[in-house]
mmCIF file of N, CA and C in Angstrom:
data_model
loop_
_atom_site.group_PDB
_atom_site.id
_atom_site.type_symbol
_atom_site.label_atom_id
_atom_site.label_comp_id
_atom_site.label_asym_id
_atom_site.label_seq_id
_atom_site.Cartn_x
_atom_site.Cartn_y
_atom_site.Cartn_z
ATOM 1 N N MET Y 1 56.520 71.018 96.909
ATOM 2 C CA MET Y 1 57.597 70.545 95.707
ATOM 3 C C MET Y 1 58.596 69.265 96.266
ATOM 4 N N LEU Y 2 59.264 69.689 97.832
ATOM 5 C CA LEU Y 2 59.951 68.944 98.338
ATOM 6 C C LEU Y 2 59.711 67.632 98.481
ATOM 7 N N GLY Y 3 58.072 67.101 99.042
ATOM 8 C CA GLY Y 3 57.811 65.802 99.020
ATOM 9 C C GLY Y 3 57.674 65.373 98.028
ATOM 10 N N TRP Y 4 57.584 65.973 96.943
ATOM 11 C CA TRP Y 4 57.231 65.081 95.572
ATOM 12 C C TRP Y 4 58.898 64.610 95.374
ATOM 13 N N VAL Y 5 59.868 65.371 95.385
ATOM 14 C CA VAL Y 5 61.372 64.920 95.253
ATOM 15 C C VAL Y 5 61.449 63.849 96.165
ATOM 16 N N LEU Y 6 61.404 63.696 97.225
ATOM 17 C CA LEU Y 6 61.792 62.968 98.298
ATOM 18 C C LEU Y 6 61.101 61.827 98.031
ATOM 19 N N SER Y 7 59.434 61.636 97.368
ATOM 20 C CA SER Y 7 58.858 60.507 97.069
ATOM 21 C C SER Y 7 59.413 59.748 95.781
ATOM 22 N N TRP Y 8 60.010 60.450 95.088
ATOM 23 C CA TRP Y 8 60.825 59.996 93.796
ATOM 24 C C TRP Y 8 61.856 58.948 94.129
ATOM 25 N N VAL Y 9 62.704 59.743 95.522
ATOM 26 C CA VAL Y 9 64.013 59.256 95.890
ATOM 27 C C VAL Y 9 63.474 57.792 96.457
ATOM 28 N N CYS Y 10 62.403 57.647 97.345
ATOM 29 C CA CYS Y 10 62.457 56.452 97.850
ATOM 30 C C CYS Y 10 61.803 55.513 96.615
ATOM 31 N N PHE Y 11 60.944 56.174 95.645
ATOM 32 C CA PHE Y 11 60.940 54.889 94.374
ATOM 33 C C PHE Y 11 62.466 54.532 93.749
ATOM 34 N N LEU Y 12 63.394 55.743 93.690
ATOM 35 C CA LEU Y 12 64.590 55.416 93.197
ATOM 36 C C LEU Y 12 65.246 54.152 94.018
ATOM 37 N N THR Y 13 65.087 53.988 95.057
ATOM 38 C CA THR Y 13 65.767 52.973 95.824
ATOM 39 C C THR Y 13 65.365 51.539 95.735
ATOM 40 N N ILE Y 14 63.930 51.260 95.412
ATOM 41 C CA ILE Y 14 63.866 50.032 95.136
ATOM 42 C C ILE Y 14 64.942 49.202 94.345
ATOM 43 N N PRO Y 15 65.128 49.531 92.859
ATOM 44 C CA PRO Y 15 66.320 48.970 92.436
ATOM 45 C C PRO Y 15 67.412 49.052 92.764
ATOM 46 N N LEU Y 16 67.978 49.985 93.322
ATOM 47 C CA LEU Y 16 69.305 50.471 94.336
ATOM 48 C C LEU Y 16 68.895 49.178 95.273
ATOM 49 N N TYR Y 17 68.030 48.831 96.085
ATOM 50 C CA TYR Y 17 68.234 47.524 97.026
ATOM 51 C C TYR Y 17 68.600 46.086 96.408
ATOM 52 N N TYR Y 18 67.834 46.173 95.077
ATOM 53 C CA TYR Y 18 67.567 44.766 94.394
ATOM 54 C C TYR Y 18 69.041 44.805 93.944
ATOM 55 N N THR Y 19 69.728 45.530 93.234
ATOM 56 C CA THR Y 19 71.051 45.487 92.894
ATOM 57 C C THR Y 19 71.890 45.241 93.871
ATOM 58 N N LEU Y 20 72.103 46.087 95.008
ATOM 59 C CA LEU Y 20 72.758 45.669 96.025
ATOM 60 C C LEU Y 20 72.465 44.336 96.523
ATOM 61 N N VAL Y 21 71.746 43.779 96.982
ATOM 62 C CA VAL Y 21 71.591 42.181 97.590
ATOM 63 C C VAL Y 21 71.997 41.193 96.327
ATOM 64 N N ASP Y 22 72.031 41.532 94.993
ATOM 65 C CA ASP Y 22 72.534 40.924 93.905
ATOM 66 C C ASP Y 22 74.171 41.091 93.954
ATOM 67 N N ALA Y 23 74.347 42.216 94.194
ATOM 68 C CA ALA Y 23 76.100 42.746 94.190
ATOM 69 C C ALA Y 23 76.988 41.476 95.271
ATOM 70 N N ILE Y 24 75.995 41.497 96.388
ATOM 71 C CA ILE Y 24 76.432 40.771 97.407
ATOM 72 C C ILE Y 24 76.744 39.630 97.446
ATOM 73 N N TYR Y 25 75.209 39.075 96.988
ATOM 74 C CA TYR Y 25 75.145 37.683 96.433
ATOM 75 C C TYR Y 25 75.680 36.955 95.788
ATOM 76 N N LYS Y 26 76.480 37.708 94.648
ATOM 77 C CA LYS Y 26 76.930 37.051 93.614
ATOM 78 C C LYS Y 26 78.339 37.623 93.818
ATOM 79 N N ARG Y 27 78.920 38.551 94.844
ATOM 80 C CA ARG Y 27 80.181 39.046 94.933
ATOM 81 C C ARG Y 27 80.877 39.634 93.908
ATOM 82 N N LYS Y 28 80.087 40.437 93.198
ATOM 83 C CA LYS Y 28 80.342 41.605 92.192
ATOM 84 C C LYS Y 28 79.766 42.609 92.437
ATOM 85 N N PRO Y 29 80.831 43.445 92.701
ATOM 86 C CA PRO Y 29 80.275 44.647 93.168
ATOM 87 C C PRO Y 29 80.103 45.754 91.902
ATOM 88 N N SER Y 30 80.126 45.263 90.884
ATOM 89 C CA SER Y 30 79.924 46.002 89.384
ATOM 90 C C SER Y 30 78.546 45.515 89.177
ATOM 91 N N HIS Y 31 77.882 44.837 89.857
ATOM 92 C CA HIS Y 31 76.326 44.482 89.729
ATOM 93 C C HIS Y 31 75.755 45.531 90.091
ATOM 94 N N PHE Y 32 76.189 46.280 91.473
ATOM 95 C CA PHE Y 32 75.483 47.229 91.716
ATOM 96 C C PHE Y 32 75.274 48.602 91.012
ATOM 97 N N ALA Y 33 73.974 48.939 90.979
ATOM 98 C CA ALA Y 33 73.608 50.547 90.252
ATOM 99 C C ALA Y 33 74.364 51.539 90.771
ATOM 100 N N TYR Y 34 75.590 51.608 90.744
ATOM 101 C CA TYR Y 34 76.070 52.985 91.274
ATOM 102 C C TYR Y 34 75.640 54.186 90.703
ATOM 103 N N PRO Y 35 75.371 54.051 89.325
ATOM 104 C CA PRO Y 35 74.917 55.470 88.798
ATOM 105 C C PRO Y 35 73.760 55.596 89.165
ATOM 106 N N LEU Y 36 72.709 54.898 89.490
ATOM 107 C CA LEU Y 36 71.434 54.994 90.131
ATOM 108 C C LEU Y 36 71.504 55.916 91.796
ATOM 109 N N LEU Y 37 72.436 55.505 92.485
ATOM 110 C CA LEU Y 37 73.118 56.050 93.926
ATOM 111 C C LEU Y 37 73.268 57.360 93.400
ATOM 112 N N VAL Y 38 74.239 57.729 92.234
ATOM 113 C CA VAL Y 38 74.748 59.118 92.017
ATOM 114 C C VAL Y 38 73.628 60.281 91.478
ATOM 115 N N VAL Y 39 72.837 59.398 90.908
ATOM 116 C CA VAL Y 39 71.823 60.153 90.759
ATOM 117 C C VAL Y 39 70.693 60.773 92.043
ATOM 118 N N ILE Y 40 70.448 59.850 92.825
ATOM 119 C CA ILE Y 40 69.995 59.757 94.270
ATOM 120 C C ILE Y 40 70.635 61.112 94.754
ATOM 121 N N VAL Y 41 72.129 61.208 94.730
ATOM 122 C CA VAL Y 41 72.643 62.111 95.833
ATOM 123 C C VAL Y 41 72.562 63.315 95.319
ATOM 124 N N TYR Y 42 72.720 63.336 93.858
ATOM 125 C CA TYR Y 42 72.702 64.799 92.995
ATOM 126 C C TYR Y 42 71.521 65.271 92.834
ATOM 127 N N MET Y 43 70.161 64.555 93.042
ATOM 128 C CA MET Y 43 68.950 65.093 93.536
ATOM 129 C C MET Y 43 68.855 65.611 94.703
ATOM 130 N N PHE Y 44 69.536 64.953 95.902
ATOM 131 C CA PHE Y 44 69.433 65.369 97.537
ATOM 132 C C PHE Y 44 70.435 66.699 97.631
ATOM 133 N N PHE Y 45 71.171 66.774 97.049
ATOM 134 C CA PHE Y 45 72.262 68.128 96.746
ATOM 135 C C PHE Y 45 71.547 69.085 96.180
ATOM 136 N N GLY Y 46 71.089 68.577 95.010
ATOM 137 C CA GLY Y 46 70.439 70.000 94.663
ATOM 138 C C GLY Y 46 68.840 70.411 95.110
ATOM 139 N N PHE Y 47 68.295 69.620 95.305
ATOM 140 C CA PHE Y 47 66.984 69.985 96.182
ATOM 141 C C PHE Y 47 67.178 70.307 97.420
ATOM 142 N N LEU Y 48 67.760 69.998 98.070
ATOM 143 C CA LEU Y 48 68.092 70.203 99.643
ATOM 144 C C LEU Y 48 69.033 71.442 99.660
ATOM 145 N N ASP Y 49 69.695 71.789 98.676
ATOM 146 C CA ASP Y 49 70.953 72.733 98.985
ATOM 147 C C ASP Y 49 72.317 72.317 99.805
ATOM 148 N N ILE Y 50 72.659 70.812 99.393
ATOM 149 C CA ILE Y 50 73.565 70.361 100.134
ATOM 150 C C ILE Y 50 74.765 70.881 99.515
ATOM 151 N N CYS Y 51 76.347 71.201 99.683
ATOM 152 C CA CYS Y 51 77.177 71.561 99.498
ATOM 153 C C CYS Y 51 77.211 71.869 97.883
ATOM 154 N N GLY Y 52 76.324 73.048 97.938
ATOM 155 C CA GLY Y 52 76.597 74.106 96.750
ATOM 156 C C GLY Y 52 75.155 73.720 95.865
ATOM 157 N N GLY Y 53 74.642 72.593 96.165
ATOM 158 C CA GLY Y 53 73.260 72.234 95.432
ATOM 159 C C GLY Y 53 73.847 71.891 93.923
ATOM 160 N N TRP Y 54 73.089 72.218 93.111
ATOM 161 C CA TRP Y 54 72.891 71.960 91.878
ATOM 162 C C TRP Y 54 74.288 72.696 91.256
ATOM 163 N N SER Y 55 75.175 73.496 91.518
ATOM 164 C CA SER Y 55 76.296 73.807 90.990
ATOM 165 C C SER Y 55 77.792 73.023 91.286
ATOM 166 N N PHE Y 56 77.402 72.061 92.615
ATOM 167 C CA PHE Y 56 78.783 71.735 92.494
ATOM 168 C C PHE Y 56 78.286 69.864 92.564
ATOM 169 N N GLY Y 57 77.351 69.829 92.800
ATOM 170 C CA GLY Y 57 76.605 68.375 92.385
ATOM 171 C C GLY Y 57 76.965 67.304 91.689
ATOM 172 N N TRP Y 58 77.130 68.068 90.510
ATOM 173 C CA TRP Y 58 77.327 67.195 89.281
ATOM 174 C C TRP Y 58 78.749 66.195 89.301
ATOM 175 N N ILE Y 59 79.361 66.905 90.083
ATOM 176 C CA ILE Y 59 80.828 66.141 90.419
ATOM 177 C C ILE Y 59 80.656 65.181 90.993
ATOM 178 N N ALA Y 60 79.456 64.531 91.939
ATOM 179 C CA ALA Y 60 79.395 63.216 91.990
ATOM 180 C C ALA Y 60 79.602 62.327 90.616
ATOM 181 N N PHE Y 61 78.862 62.887 89.589
ATOM 182 C CA PHE Y 61 79.019 62.022 88.180
ATOM 183 C C PHE Y 61 80.383 61.659 87.955
ATOM 184 N N LEU Y 62 81.263 62.461 88.404
ATOM 185 C CA LEU Y 62 82.470 61.768 88.206
ATOM 186 C C LEU Y 62 83.282 60.743 88.670
ATOM 187 N N THR Y 63 82.711 60.454 90.018
ATOM 188 C CA THR Y 63 82.896 59.237 90.424
ATOM 189 C C THR Y 63 82.337 58.304 89.972
ATOM 190 N N ILE Y 64 81.663 57.816 88.921
ATOM 191 C CA ILE Y 64 80.990 56.614 88.344
ATOM 192 C C ILE Y 64 82.288 56.019 87.655
ATOM 193 N N PRO Y 65 82.865 56.570 86.518
ATOM 194 C CA PRO Y 65 84.125 55.753 86.041
ATOM 195 C C PRO Y 65 85.108 55.579 87.245
ATOM 196 N N ILE Y 66 85.210 56.159 88.266
ATOM 197 C CA ILE Y 66 86.417 55.640 89.314
ATOM 198 C C ILE Y 66 85.851 54.341 89.828
ATOM 199 N N TYR Y 67 84.441 54.599 90.325
ATOM 200 C CA TYR Y 67 83.599 53.469 90.560
ATOM 201 C C TYR Y 67 83.957 52.019 90.160
ATOM 202 N N TYR Y 68 83.719 51.854 88.564
ATOM 203 C CA TYR Y 68 83.881 50.327 87.922
ATOM 204 C C TYR Y 68 85.482 50.408 88.028
ATOM 205 N N GLU Y 69 86.400 51.471 87.957
ATOM 206 C CA GLU Y 69 87.788 50.991 87.558
ATOM 207 C C GLU Y 69 88.030 50.115 89.004
ATOM 208 N N ILE Y 70 87.507 50.817 90.163
ATOM 209 C CA ILE Y 70 87.889 50.079 91.324
ATOM 210 C C ILE Y 70 87.565 48.919 91.275
ATOM 211 N N CYS Y 71 86.090 48.469 90.623
ATOM 212 C CA CYS Y 71 85.822 47.447 90.630
ATOM 213 C C CYS Y 71 86.451 45.981 89.776
ATOM 214 N N LYS Y 72 86.965 46.771 88.522
ATOM 215 C CA LYS Y 72 87.983 45.914 88.100
ATOM 216 C C LYS Y 72 89.486 45.633 88.785
ATOM 217 N N LEU Y 73 90.014 46.717 89.289
ATOM 218 C CA LEU Y 73 90.906 46.047 90.193
ATOM 219 C C LEU Y 73 90.790 45.249 91.002
ATOM 220 N N PHE Y 74 89.640 45.072 92.025
ATOM 221 C CA PHE Y 74 89.367 44.202 92.969
ATOM 222 C C PHE Y 74 89.230 42.871 92.086
ATOM 223 N N LYS Y 75 88.533 42.959 90.670
ATOM 224 C CA LYS Y 75 88.317 41.587 90.108
ATOM 225 C C LYS Y 75 89.620 40.897 89.858
ATOM 226 N N SER Y 76 90.259 41.924 89.054
ATOM 227 C CA SER Y 76 91.574 41.259 88.555
ATOM 228 C C SER Y 76 92.515 41.105 89.560
ATOM 229 N N GLU Y 77 92.404 41.476 90.734
ATOM 230 C CA GLU Y 77 92.801 40.982 92.423
ATOM 231 C C GLU Y 77 92.531 39.847 92.735
ATOM 232 N N ARG Y 78 91.271 39.730 92.586
ATOM 233 C CA ARG Y 78 90.769 38.224 93.191
ATOM 234 C C ARG Y 78 90.990 37.361 91.684
ATOM 235 N N LYS Y 79 91.136 37.430 91.125
ATOM 236 C CA LYS Y 79 91.731 36.582 89.995
ATOM 237 C C LYS Y 79 92.909 36.237 90.187
ATOM 238 N N SER Y 80 94.023 37.383 90.467
ATOM 239 C CA SER Y 80 95.000 36.757 90.388
ATOM 240 C C SER Y 80 95.743 36.130 91.920
ATOM 241 N N SER Y 81 94.960 36.038 93.025
ATOM 242 C CA SER Y 81 94.904 35.377 94.350
ATOM 243 C C SER Y 81 94.671 33.852 94.040
ATOM 244 N N ASP Y 82 93.608 33.775 93.020
ATOM 245 C CA ASP Y 82 92.825 32.449 92.903
ATOM 246 C C ASP Y 82 93.943 31.606 92.248
ATOM 247 N N ASP Y 83 94.775 31.861 91.532
ATOM 248 C CA ASP Y 83 95.941 31.435 90.612
ATOM 249 C C ASP Y 83 96.786 30.742 91.612
#
C-alpha cells in the first residue's frame, strides 16, 4: 500500500514543478500551486504517520489562505516600491 501512495505523490509533483518554474519566471508567487503542495504534505503526514498522522495533518490546510495573504502583501509592497 505504501508504494502506491508514494507513486501518487511522485505523480503530483509534476504540476508542482511546472507551477514553481512559472512562479519564479514571472516573479509571481501566487502562481505556485501551494494547495497541491499541502495535499502532498497531508498525504505524507497521514500515510507515514508523521506528527499525529491524519489527526493533525489537516492543520496544514489552514496555511493555504495564509500563503495567499502573504503573496498579496508582497505584491502590494512591490507595487508601492515601484512608485
